[in-house]
Short mmCIF file of C-alpha atoms and ligand atoms in Angstrom, two decimals:
data_model
loop_
_atom_site.label_atom_id
_atom_site.label_comp_id
_atom_site.label_asym_id
_atom_site.label_seq_id
_atom_site.Cartn_x
_atom_site.Cartn_y
_atom_site.Cartn_z
CA MET A 1 117.30 -101.80 -136.39
CA LYS A 2 113.89 -101.14 -134.97
CA LYS A 3 111.27 -99.17 -137.15
CA VAL A 4 108.22 -96.95 -135.92
CA LYS A 5 105.55 -96.55 -138.35
CA VAL A 6 103.64 -93.31 -138.00
CA ALA A 7 100.84 -91.94 -139.91
CA ILE A 8 100.16 -88.10 -140.59
CA LEU A 9 96.49 -86.80 -140.73
CA GLY A 10 96.43 -83.58 -142.69
CA LEU A 11 98.96 -82.51 -145.28
CA GLY A 12 98.81 -78.59 -144.93
CA THR A 13 101.01 -76.09 -143.79
CA VAL A 14 101.98 -78.00 -140.44
CA GLY A 15 101.42 -81.66 -142.04
CA GLY A 16 103.94 -80.63 -144.77
CA GLY A 17 106.46 -79.28 -142.70
CA VAL A 18 106.36 -82.28 -140.42
CA TYR A 19 106.73 -84.86 -143.55
CA LYS A 20 109.74 -82.44 -144.82
CA LEU A 21 111.60 -82.51 -141.23
CA LEU A 22 110.96 -86.25 -141.02
CA GLU A 23 112.66 -86.78 -144.47
CA ARG A 24 115.32 -84.35 -143.36
CA ARG A 25 116.29 -86.24 -140.36
CA ARG A 26 115.55 -89.85 -141.63
CA ASP A 27 119.12 -91.18 -141.32
CA GLU A 28 119.63 -89.96 -137.85
CA MET A 29 116.53 -90.88 -136.22
CA PRO A 30 118.12 -94.21 -134.96
CA GLN A 31 120.82 -92.21 -133.07
CA ARG A 32 118.41 -89.56 -131.93
CA ALA A 33 115.00 -91.82 -131.26
CA GLY A 34 116.46 -95.30 -130.79
CA ALA A 35 114.51 -96.45 -133.88
CA ARG A 36 113.86 -95.69 -137.53
CA ILE A 37 110.74 -93.44 -138.20
CA GLU A 38 108.86 -94.13 -141.11
CA VAL A 39 105.83 -92.42 -142.40
CA ALA A 40 103.18 -95.10 -143.42
CA LYS A 41 100.30 -93.22 -144.62
CA ILE A 42 99.03 -89.65 -144.77
CA LEU A 43 95.22 -88.57 -144.62
CA VAL A 44 94.25 -86.23 -146.93
CA ARG A 45 91.19 -84.85 -148.39
CA ASN A 46 92.45 -84.30 -151.80
CA ALA A 47 94.93 -86.86 -153.04
CA GLU A 48 95.72 -85.03 -156.31
CA LYS A 49 96.41 -81.70 -154.39
CA ALA A 50 98.75 -83.42 -151.89
CA ALA A 51 100.57 -85.34 -154.25
CA GLU A 52 102.34 -82.18 -155.01
CA LYS A 53 103.84 -82.38 -151.45
CA ALA A 54 104.46 -86.24 -150.62
CA ASP A 55 105.06 -89.42 -152.32
CA ARG A 56 101.64 -90.49 -153.82
CA SER A 57 101.80 -94.02 -152.56
CA LEU A 58 101.63 -92.86 -149.13
CA LEU A 59 98.26 -90.85 -149.30
CA THR A 60 94.74 -91.73 -148.46
CA THR A 61 91.51 -90.59 -148.03
CA ASP A 62 90.25 -93.11 -145.97
CA TRP A 63 90.66 -92.99 -142.01
CA ARG A 64 90.03 -96.80 -141.62
CA GLU A 65 93.05 -97.56 -143.89
CA ILE A 66 94.94 -96.02 -141.08
CA ILE A 67 93.17 -97.02 -137.58
CA GLU A 68 93.04 -100.62 -139.09
CA ASP A 69 96.91 -100.71 -139.89
CA GLU A 70 98.01 -102.37 -136.69
CA SER A 71 101.84 -101.80 -137.95
CA ILE A 72 101.10 -97.84 -137.20
CA SER A 73 102.00 -96.91 -133.60
CA VAL A 74 101.86 -93.14 -133.73
CA ILE A 75 99.26 -91.09 -135.20
CA ILE A 76 100.21 -87.19 -135.95
CA GLU A 77 97.06 -85.06 -136.07
CA VAL A 78 97.71 -81.74 -137.82
CA MET A 79 94.34 -81.29 -139.81
CA GLY A 80 92.74 -79.24 -137.15
CA GLY A 81 89.26 -78.54 -136.28
CA LEU A 82 87.17 -80.22 -133.40
CA GLU A 83 85.73 -82.96 -135.79
CA PRO A 84 86.52 -85.28 -136.89
CA ALA A 85 89.90 -84.82 -135.24
CA GLY A 86 88.40 -85.49 -131.79
CA SER A 87 86.88 -88.71 -132.91
CA TYR A 88 90.18 -89.84 -134.84
CA ILE A 89 92.30 -89.10 -131.73
CA LEU A 90 89.91 -90.89 -129.34
CA GLU A 91 89.61 -93.78 -131.52
CA ALA A 92 93.33 -93.96 -131.74
CA LEU A 93 94.14 -93.48 -128.05
CA ARG A 94 91.37 -96.54 -127.47
CA ALA A 95 93.44 -98.60 -130.03
CA GLY A 96 96.46 -98.11 -128.04
CA ARG A 97 98.01 -95.75 -130.54
CA HIS A 98 100.07 -92.89 -129.39
CA VAL A 99 99.07 -89.29 -130.65
CA VAL A 100 100.94 -85.92 -131.36
CA SER A 101 98.68 -83.24 -131.98
CA ALA A 102 99.08 -79.39 -132.70
CA ASN A 103 95.34 -78.93 -132.45
CA LYS A 104 94.68 -76.25 -129.63
CA ASP A 105 91.02 -75.79 -130.40
CA LEU A 106 90.53 -79.38 -129.67
CA ILE A 107 92.64 -79.67 -126.78
CA ALA A 108 91.28 -76.27 -125.02
CA GLU A 109 87.76 -77.88 -125.45
CA ARG A 110 88.28 -81.64 -124.83
CA GLY A 111 92.15 -81.86 -123.29
CA GLY A 112 90.92 -83.54 -120.13
CA GLU A 113 88.79 -86.18 -121.74
CA LEU A 114 91.73 -86.96 -124.18
CA LEU A 115 94.35 -87.38 -121.46
CA GLN A 116 92.08 -89.52 -119.65
CA ALA A 117 91.72 -91.85 -122.44
CA ALA A 118 95.66 -91.68 -123.13
CA LYS A 119 96.09 -92.74 -119.36
CA GLU A 120 93.51 -95.63 -119.63
CA HIS A 121 95.26 -97.17 -122.44
CA GLY A 122 98.79 -96.40 -121.48
CA CYS A 123 99.51 -94.31 -124.40
CA ASP A 124 101.31 -90.88 -124.88
CA PHE A 125 99.22 -88.00 -125.74
CA LEU A 126 101.53 -84.95 -126.41
CA PHE A 127 100.60 -81.49 -127.92
CA GLU A 128 103.64 -79.26 -127.48
CA ALA A 129 102.90 -77.55 -130.75
CA SER A 130 99.40 -76.39 -129.65
CA VAL A 131 100.97 -73.49 -127.81
CA ALA A 132 103.55 -70.92 -129.18
CA GLY A 133 104.51 -73.16 -132.14
CA GLY A 134 108.01 -73.77 -132.08
CA ILE A 135 108.62 -72.58 -128.74
CA PRO A 136 109.00 -75.37 -125.99
CA ILE A 137 106.52 -74.26 -123.24
CA LEU A 138 104.39 -76.89 -122.26
CA ARG A 139 106.94 -79.45 -121.68
CA PRO A 140 109.20 -76.83 -119.64
CA LEU A 141 105.88 -76.34 -117.69
CA LYS A 142 105.37 -79.93 -117.10
CA GLU A 143 108.82 -81.28 -116.28
CA CYS A 144 111.71 -78.77 -115.77
CA LEU A 145 109.62 -76.46 -113.86
CA ALA A 146 107.81 -79.31 -112.22
CA GLY A 147 109.36 -78.33 -108.71
CA ASN A 148 107.45 -74.88 -108.73
CA GLU A 149 104.31 -73.12 -107.70
CA ILE A 150 103.86 -71.19 -110.70
CA THR A 151 101.92 -68.10 -110.29
CA ASP A 152 102.33 -66.39 -113.56
CA VAL A 153 102.27 -67.33 -117.31
CA MET A 154 101.86 -64.36 -119.72
CA GLY A 155 103.08 -63.47 -123.14
CA ILE A 156 102.42 -63.01 -126.94
CA VAL A 157 101.04 -66.38 -128.05
CA ASN A 158 99.55 -65.51 -131.38
CA GLY A 159 102.01 -65.00 -134.22
CA THR A 160 99.34 -63.51 -136.70
CA THR A 161 98.25 -60.61 -134.47
CA ASN A 162 101.64 -60.06 -133.35
CA PHE A 163 102.64 -59.90 -137.03
CA ILE A 164 99.69 -57.55 -137.80
CA LEU A 165 100.59 -55.15 -134.78
CA THR A 166 104.26 -54.87 -135.59
CA LYS A 167 103.27 -54.08 -139.41
CA MET A 168 101.04 -51.40 -138.22
CA SER A 169 103.20 -49.93 -135.90
CA ASP A 170 106.70 -50.00 -137.78
CA GLU A 171 105.68 -49.80 -141.35
CA GLY A 172 102.30 -48.01 -141.13
CA MET A 173 100.41 -50.83 -142.69
CA GLU A 174 96.95 -51.02 -142.78
CA PHE A 175 95.39 -53.80 -140.68
CA SER A 176 93.60 -55.93 -143.82
CA ASP A 177 97.00 -55.77 -146.01
CA ALA A 178 99.21 -57.15 -142.89
CA LEU A 179 96.62 -59.83 -142.42
CA ALA A 180 96.67 -60.88 -145.86
CA VAL A 181 100.56 -61.21 -145.68
CA ALA A 182 100.16 -63.17 -142.36
CA GLN A 183 97.75 -65.43 -144.20
CA GLU A 184 100.24 -65.87 -147.21
CA LEU A 185 103.06 -66.78 -144.79
CA GLY A 186 100.83 -69.50 -143.13
CA TYR A 187 100.47 -68.01 -139.89
CA ALA A 188 97.18 -67.33 -139.71
CA GLU A 189 94.44 -69.92 -139.11
CA ALA A 190 92.02 -71.03 -142.03
CA ASP A 191 89.50 -68.71 -140.60
CA PRO A 192 91.45 -65.61 -139.38
CA THR A 193 88.75 -64.46 -137.01
CA ALA A 194 90.15 -66.78 -134.39
CA ASP A 195 93.51 -65.10 -134.53
CA VAL A 196 92.27 -61.43 -134.85
CA GLU A 197 89.60 -61.95 -132.28
CA GLY A 198 91.92 -63.43 -129.62
CA LEU A 199 90.17 -66.88 -129.62
CA ASP A 200 93.47 -68.67 -130.93
CA ALA A 201 95.48 -67.16 -127.91
CA GLY A 202 92.55 -67.79 -125.51
CA ARG A 203 92.90 -71.53 -126.37
CA LYS A 204 96.77 -71.25 -125.54
CA VAL A 205 95.97 -69.77 -122.34
CA ALA A 206 93.46 -72.21 -121.29
CA ILE A 207 96.02 -75.00 -122.20
CA MET A 208 99.08 -73.29 -120.31
CA ALA A 209 97.08 -72.33 -117.40
CA SER A 210 95.58 -76.01 -117.05
CA ILE A 211 99.16 -77.36 -116.79
CA ALA A 212 101.05 -74.43 -114.85
CA PHE A 213 98.20 -74.40 -112.07
CA HIS A 214 97.39 -78.05 -112.03
CA SER A 215 93.55 -77.15 -112.61
CA ARG A 216 91.48 -77.59 -115.74
CA VAL A 217 90.96 -74.26 -117.23
CA GLY A 218 88.63 -74.54 -120.04
CA PHE A 219 88.40 -72.32 -123.11
CA SER A 220 85.07 -70.92 -121.81
CA ASP A 221 86.78 -69.51 -118.71
CA VAL A 222 89.29 -67.47 -120.42
CA TYR A 223 88.02 -63.74 -121.30
CA THR A 224 89.02 -62.84 -124.92
CA GLU A 225 89.17 -59.70 -126.61
CA GLY A 226 90.89 -58.98 -130.02
CA ILE A 227 92.75 -56.60 -131.92
CA SER A 228 90.22 -55.87 -134.76
CA ARG A 229 89.22 -52.45 -133.02
CA ILE A 230 92.88 -51.33 -132.36
CA SER A 231 93.55 -48.40 -134.82
CA ALA A 232 96.66 -46.31 -135.91
CA LYS A 233 95.71 -43.46 -133.72
CA ASP A 234 95.75 -45.92 -130.46
CA ILE A 235 99.10 -46.88 -131.80
CA LYS A 236 100.26 -43.47 -132.18
CA TYR A 237 99.01 -42.31 -128.75
CA ALA A 238 100.69 -45.23 -127.18
CA ARG A 239 103.77 -44.42 -128.72
CA GLU A 240 103.49 -40.80 -127.30
CA LEU A 241 103.04 -42.47 -123.76
CA GLY A 242 106.34 -44.34 -124.43
CA CYS A 243 104.25 -47.67 -124.99
CA ASP A 244 103.69 -50.29 -127.82
CA ILE A 245 100.28 -52.09 -127.92
CA LYS A 246 100.61 -55.98 -127.96
CA LEU A 247 97.91 -58.79 -127.75
CA LEU A 248 98.74 -60.27 -124.44
CA GLY A 249 97.50 -64.10 -123.02
CA VAL A 250 97.48 -63.71 -119.06
CA ALA A 251 97.33 -66.62 -116.70
CA ARG A 252 97.71 -65.74 -113.00
CA ASN A 253 97.14 -67.98 -109.87
CA THR A 254 95.79 -65.65 -107.30
CA GLU A 255 94.50 -66.32 -103.60
CA GLU A 256 91.04 -65.48 -105.03
CA GLY A 257 91.13 -67.89 -108.14
CA ILE A 258 92.74 -68.15 -111.52
CA GLU A 259 92.72 -65.23 -114.03
CA ALA A 260 92.67 -66.34 -117.56
CA ARG A 261 92.13 -63.71 -120.33
CA VAL A 262 93.48 -62.36 -123.53
CA HIS A 263 93.23 -58.82 -124.59
CA PRO A 264 95.31 -55.96 -126.27
CA MET A 265 97.65 -54.20 -123.74
CA LEU A 266 99.82 -51.05 -123.71
CA ILE A 267 103.27 -52.06 -122.50
CA PRO A 268 106.24 -50.04 -121.82
CA SER A 269 108.50 -49.83 -124.94
CA THR A 270 111.28 -50.72 -122.88
CA HIS A 271 109.58 -54.11 -121.69
CA PRO A 272 110.97 -57.13 -122.95
CA LEU A 273 107.82 -58.21 -124.47
CA ALA A 274 107.73 -54.69 -126.55
CA SER A 275 110.80 -55.95 -128.49
CA VAL A 276 109.17 -59.24 -129.42
CA LYS A 277 108.05 -58.72 -133.18
CA ASP A 278 106.40 -60.10 -136.42
CA SER A 279 105.30 -63.64 -135.86
CA PHE A 280 107.67 -64.42 -132.68
CA ASN A 281 106.10 -65.13 -129.80
CA ALA A 282 107.34 -64.97 -126.14
CA VAL A 283 106.07 -66.50 -122.77
CA PHE A 284 107.03 -65.19 -119.22
CA VAL A 285 106.72 -67.83 -116.42
CA HIS A 286 107.09 -66.91 -112.97
CA GLY A 287 107.31 -69.64 -110.32
CA ASP A 288 108.34 -69.60 -106.50
CA ALA A 289 111.70 -71.25 -106.99
CA VAL A 290 112.85 -70.26 -110.37
CA ASP A 291 111.66 -66.89 -110.07
CA ASP A 292 111.28 -65.50 -113.75
CA ALA A 293 111.96 -67.43 -117.06
CA MET A 294 111.23 -66.09 -120.35
CA PHE A 295 110.69 -68.40 -123.81
CA TYR A 296 111.21 -66.73 -127.00
CA GLY A 297 110.84 -67.97 -130.71
CA ARG A 298 108.74 -68.44 -133.42
CA GLY A 299 105.22 -68.83 -132.63
CA ALA A 300 103.74 -70.10 -135.82
CA GLY A 301 104.68 -71.32 -139.49
CA GLU A 302 105.73 -74.44 -141.27
CA MET A 303 108.89 -75.30 -140.04
CA PRO A 304 108.82 -73.95 -136.19
CA THR A 305 105.55 -75.94 -135.63
CA ALA A 306 106.92 -79.02 -137.27
CA SER A 307 109.98 -78.56 -134.80
CA ALA A 308 107.55 -78.99 -131.74
CA VAL A 309 105.59 -82.00 -133.50
CA VAL A 310 108.71 -84.09 -134.65
CA GLY A 311 110.16 -83.40 -130.93
CA ASP A 312 107.12 -84.92 -129.59
CA LEU A 313 107.16 -87.82 -132.00
CA ILE A 314 110.90 -88.38 -130.94
CA ASP A 315 109.89 -88.54 -127.18
CA ILE A 316 107.23 -90.95 -127.93
CA VAL A 317 109.59 -93.26 -129.81
CA ARG A 318 112.20 -92.82 -126.73
CA ASP A 319 109.42 -93.96 -124.46
CA MET A 320 108.51 -96.83 -126.53
CA GLU A 321 112.01 -98.05 -126.68
CA TRP A 322 112.09 -97.68 -122.68
CA GLY A 323 108.86 -98.81 -122.29
CA CYS A 324 107.57 -96.00 -120.33
CA THR A 325 104.94 -94.59 -122.20
CA GLY A 326 102.04 -92.80 -120.84
CA ARG A 327 104.57 -91.42 -118.21
CA ILE A 328 103.36 -87.61 -118.70
CA GLY A 329 99.76 -87.32 -118.53
CA CYS A 330 97.11 -85.05 -117.16
CA GLY A 331 98.63 -83.02 -114.17
CA CYS A 332 95.36 -81.39 -112.92
CA TYR A 333 94.88 -82.77 -109.44
CA ARG A 334 93.27 -79.42 -108.26
CA ASP A 335 89.92 -77.83 -108.81
CA LEU A 336 90.68 -73.88 -108.61
CA PRO A 337 88.04 -71.52 -109.32
CA VAL A 338 88.43 -68.97 -112.22
CA LYS A 339 87.96 -65.09 -111.63
CA LYS A 340 85.31 -63.31 -113.72
CA ILE A 341 87.09 -60.30 -115.39
CA GLY A 342 85.12 -57.88 -113.50
CA ASP A 343 87.16 -59.06 -110.49
CA THR A 344 90.39 -58.39 -112.12
CA GLU A 345 92.35 -55.28 -111.66
CA SER A 346 94.21 -53.43 -114.30
CA ARG A 347 95.16 -49.81 -115.49
CA TYR A 348 93.07 -48.51 -118.78
CA PHE A 349 93.73 -46.34 -121.71
CA ILE A 350 90.74 -44.44 -122.81
CA ARG A 351 90.44 -42.41 -126.11
CA LEU A 352 87.26 -40.23 -126.21
CA HIS A 353 85.90 -37.47 -127.89
CA ALA A 354 84.20 -34.76 -125.60
CA ARG A 355 82.70 -31.18 -126.02
CA ASP A 356 85.59 -28.71 -125.69
CA ARG A 357 84.27 -26.35 -123.16
CA ALA A 358 84.69 -25.34 -119.68
CA GLY A 359 83.92 -27.92 -116.67
CA VAL A 360 83.75 -30.94 -119.08
CA LEU A 361 86.94 -32.50 -117.95
CA ALA A 362 85.87 -31.66 -114.43
CA SER A 363 82.63 -33.63 -114.87
CA ILE A 364 84.46 -36.71 -116.59
CA ALA A 365 86.96 -36.64 -113.57
CA SER A 366 84.22 -36.52 -111.15
CA ILE A 367 82.46 -39.47 -112.53
CA PHE A 368 85.90 -41.34 -112.35
CA GLY A 369 86.43 -40.17 -108.84
CA ASN A 370 82.96 -41.35 -107.62
CA ASN A 371 83.69 -44.89 -108.87
CA GLY A 372 87.20 -45.15 -107.14
CA VAL A 373 88.87 -44.58 -110.47
CA SER A 374 91.97 -42.50 -110.52
CA ILE A 375 93.41 -40.71 -113.39
CA ALA A 376 96.88 -40.98 -113.73
CA GLN A 377 97.67 -39.09 -117.20
CA LEU A 378 95.68 -37.11 -119.70
CA ILE A 379 96.48 -35.78 -123.34
CA GLN A 380 94.05 -33.44 -125.10
CA LYS A 381 94.33 -32.31 -128.58
CA ASN A 382 92.85 -32.26 -132.27
CA THR A 383 89.64 -30.12 -131.42
CA LYS A 384 87.23 -30.38 -134.45
CA ASP A 385 83.79 -29.08 -134.56
CA GLY A 386 83.63 -28.03 -131.02
CA PHE A 387 85.02 -31.93 -129.66
CA ALA A 388 88.40 -32.46 -128.72
CA GLU A 389 90.01 -35.82 -128.58
CA ILE A 390 91.04 -36.79 -124.98
CA VAL A 391 93.40 -39.57 -124.10
CA LEU A 392 93.14 -40.72 -120.49
CA VAL A 393 95.14 -43.32 -118.67
CA THR A 394 93.84 -44.38 -115.26
CA ASP A 395 95.68 -45.90 -111.95
CA THR A 396 95.13 -49.51 -111.11
CA VAL A 397 91.23 -50.30 -110.34
CA LYS A 398 89.03 -53.19 -110.34
CA GLU A 399 87.42 -53.98 -113.66
CA CYS A 400 83.89 -53.77 -112.42
CA HIS A 401 84.24 -50.21 -110.84
CA PHE A 402 85.96 -48.97 -114.20
CA ARG A 403 83.23 -50.42 -116.21
CA ASP A 404 80.76 -48.64 -113.88
CA ALA A 405 82.12 -45.23 -114.68
CA MET A 406 82.62 -45.90 -118.38
CA THR A 407 78.63 -46.71 -118.44
CA ILE A 408 77.75 -43.40 -116.98
CA LEU A 409 80.38 -41.61 -119.18
CA GLU A 410 78.73 -43.19 -122.45
CA GLY A 411 75.33 -41.68 -121.23
CA MET A 412 76.53 -38.09 -120.96
CA SER A 413 75.58 -35.61 -123.45
CA VAL A 414 78.89 -33.94 -123.64
CA ILE A 415 80.69 -37.34 -124.62
CA GLN A 416 80.40 -37.77 -128.66
CA LYS A 417 82.13 -41.14 -128.75
CA ILE A 418 84.17 -43.50 -126.80
CA SER A 419 86.66 -44.67 -129.28
CA SER A 420 88.88 -46.95 -127.56
CA ILE A 421 89.48 -48.70 -124.20
CA ILE A 422 92.64 -50.68 -123.73
CA ARG A 423 94.20 -52.03 -120.80
CA VAL A 424 97.87 -51.05 -119.62
CA LEU A 425 100.25 -53.14 -118.20
P1 NAP B 501 95.97 -76.21 -142.80
O1 NAP B 501 97.17 -75.59 -143.64
O2 NAP B 501 94.62 -75.99 -143.26
O3 NAP B 501 96.05 -77.98 -143.01
C1 NAP B 501 95.14 -78.68 -142.56
C2 NAP B 501 95.29 -79.61 -143.46
O4 NAP B 501 94.43 -80.88 -143.30
C3 NAP B 501 94.67 -79.40 -144.98
O5 NAP B 501 95.38 -79.48 -145.79
C4 NAP B 501 93.39 -80.03 -144.86
O6 NAP B 501 93.08 -80.42 -146.17
C5 NAP B 501 93.53 -81.22 -144.29
N1 NAP B 501 92.18 -81.72 -143.71
C6 NAP B 501 91.33 -81.26 -142.88
N2 NAP B 501 90.21 -81.90 -142.61
C7 NAP B 501 90.52 -83.05 -143.09
C8 NAP B 501 89.76 -84.46 -142.98
N3 NAP B 501 88.61 -84.47 -142.44
N4 NAP B 501 90.67 -85.48 -143.71
C9 NAP B 501 91.79 -85.29 -144.30
N5 NAP B 501 92.37 -84.04 -144.45
C10 NAP B 501 91.89 -82.91 -143.61
O7 NAP B 501 96.10 -75.84 -141.02
P2 NAP B 501 97.50 -76.00 -140.38
O8 NAP B 501 97.96 -74.52 -140.42
O9 NAP B 501 98.57 -76.99 -141.12
O10 NAP B 501 97.06 -76.34 -138.79
C11 NAP B 501 97.21 -77.83 -138.66
C12 NAP B 501 96.78 -77.57 -137.30
O11 NAP B 501 97.87 -77.21 -136.66
C13 NAP B 501 95.70 -76.64 -136.65
O12 NAP B 501 95.00 -77.22 -135.74
C14 NAP B 501 96.28 -75.48 -136.18
O13 NAP B 501 95.82 -75.11 -135.14
C15 NAP B 501 97.57 -76.05 -135.64
N6 NAP B 501 98.85 -75.28 -135.63
C16 NAP B 501 99.01 -74.51 -136.76
C17 NAP B 501 100.09 -73.74 -136.53
C18 NAP B 501 100.60 -72.81 -138.02
O14 NAP B 501 101.54 -71.90 -137.87
N7 NAP B 501 99.91 -72.95 -139.09
C19 NAP B 501 100.87 -73.62 -135.55
C20 NAP B 501 100.48 -74.39 -134.45
C21 NAP B 501 99.44 -75.27 -134.65
P3 NAP B 501 92.49 -79.38 -147.26
O15 NAP B 501 93.71 -78.91 -147.64
O16 NAP B 501 91.56 -80.10 -148.40
O17 NAP B 501 91.54 -78.36 -146.70
N1 HSE B 502 97.33 -68.95 -136.13
C1 HSE B 502 98.40 -69.12 -134.94
C2 HSE B 502 99.05 -67.82 -134.85
C3 HSE B 502 99.34 -70.19 -135.47
O1 HSE B 502 98.95 -67.10 -135.51
O2 HSE B 502 100.00 -67.73 -133.43
C4 HSE B 502 99.92 -70.71 -134.28
O3 HSE B 502 99.32 -71.32 -133.26
#
């Protein structure tokens, strides 16, 4: 029976899960993949610490020991970060090694370059785990939905923030306590800023948009806004309006260009995305032939992410068996413009404090009206020290017009403060 040797770079949450899953499936790999799969080496920083998770004889702290071992055919990069992961992957591809990675930071930044290196060397470079953890989404976009003109990819693609918003909303937990639990469970990135400020989701949107629309979208093209300013009050008002607050990643291919953005959004509580809770993720896709499709599952964590990594590995081993590696590479054959956030359209929820006296609401309404912003709903309550808390929801408006109106409002003496601005689906 043939044997394929692999190396794992990093033995943290995902690396540990990959090692466990390969052990669990070891005896069935010949039937599933067409060859036995053997973990030959694992790159770690601290071998003593890592020995708790894997056989000590497999551990090395020296990358050269892996790259110079020609019996190793596949490298699984699950250490994260831009460097040295980027250099290791490039070196591996140039040496004819196939690569699996879960590293969205790197792929959103240098995906085009790495895919080009894979093509030049006839290698597979697969990264299903980089978006939405255990949910199959990249391969469906590249293969099963390849006949479609995809126009929309939208959803909840960060497990940590969805977990935090669920705990704040359903259990009244404070933001920092919910974040600490998400970290304990292995959902959050080493630096949770990337999760909380929408950067992690932004990287996933860049990867999905590039694949769905066949045009490279970099991380710097994605507008990102996180959840750190969402308060319990916003969640309470959203509920009054029949909505939940979710951090959404949105990629749309419009006639004026691609929209790629991440921000919190009020969504109706009856919307299917509102029922996506905890660390679960869900992605909606709209294509001209398939119509609507939704992908749902665990978007983060040890074993769900390992599921995606090991799926990629099995695909590579099958491709090696059939002599067809490098078959699914970069699909970006278009060069579409990416729209500026000011040119996108949305409805908006605004929570502000304004002086509670005759004519104030009328002056707010006239500023909105003069800038082409129409008000759809208004709630006023909680008057304190002469200031009332007012919640407004607008009709759909171009973001630049909305911002012009907000700039004028901010300068008005009757406005004490504008506490929240959240888009509404
Ligand atoms: P993690 O728990 O921090 O694990 C990373 C491991 O790699 C750590 O054990 C770290 O060692 C090791 N490492 C880092 N740099 C190294 C180096 N230069 N040489 C050797 N070892 C090194 O991170 P993770 O959550 O498993 O995430 C790994 C990757 O998967 C990231 O790209 C992440 O974005 C991606 N991902 C994670 C999830 C998830 O749910 N966690 C889901 C999808 C994708 P130390 O312990 O010594 O720091
Ligand atoms: N930190 C990420 C999340 C891990 O919370 O979704 C999965 O990419």
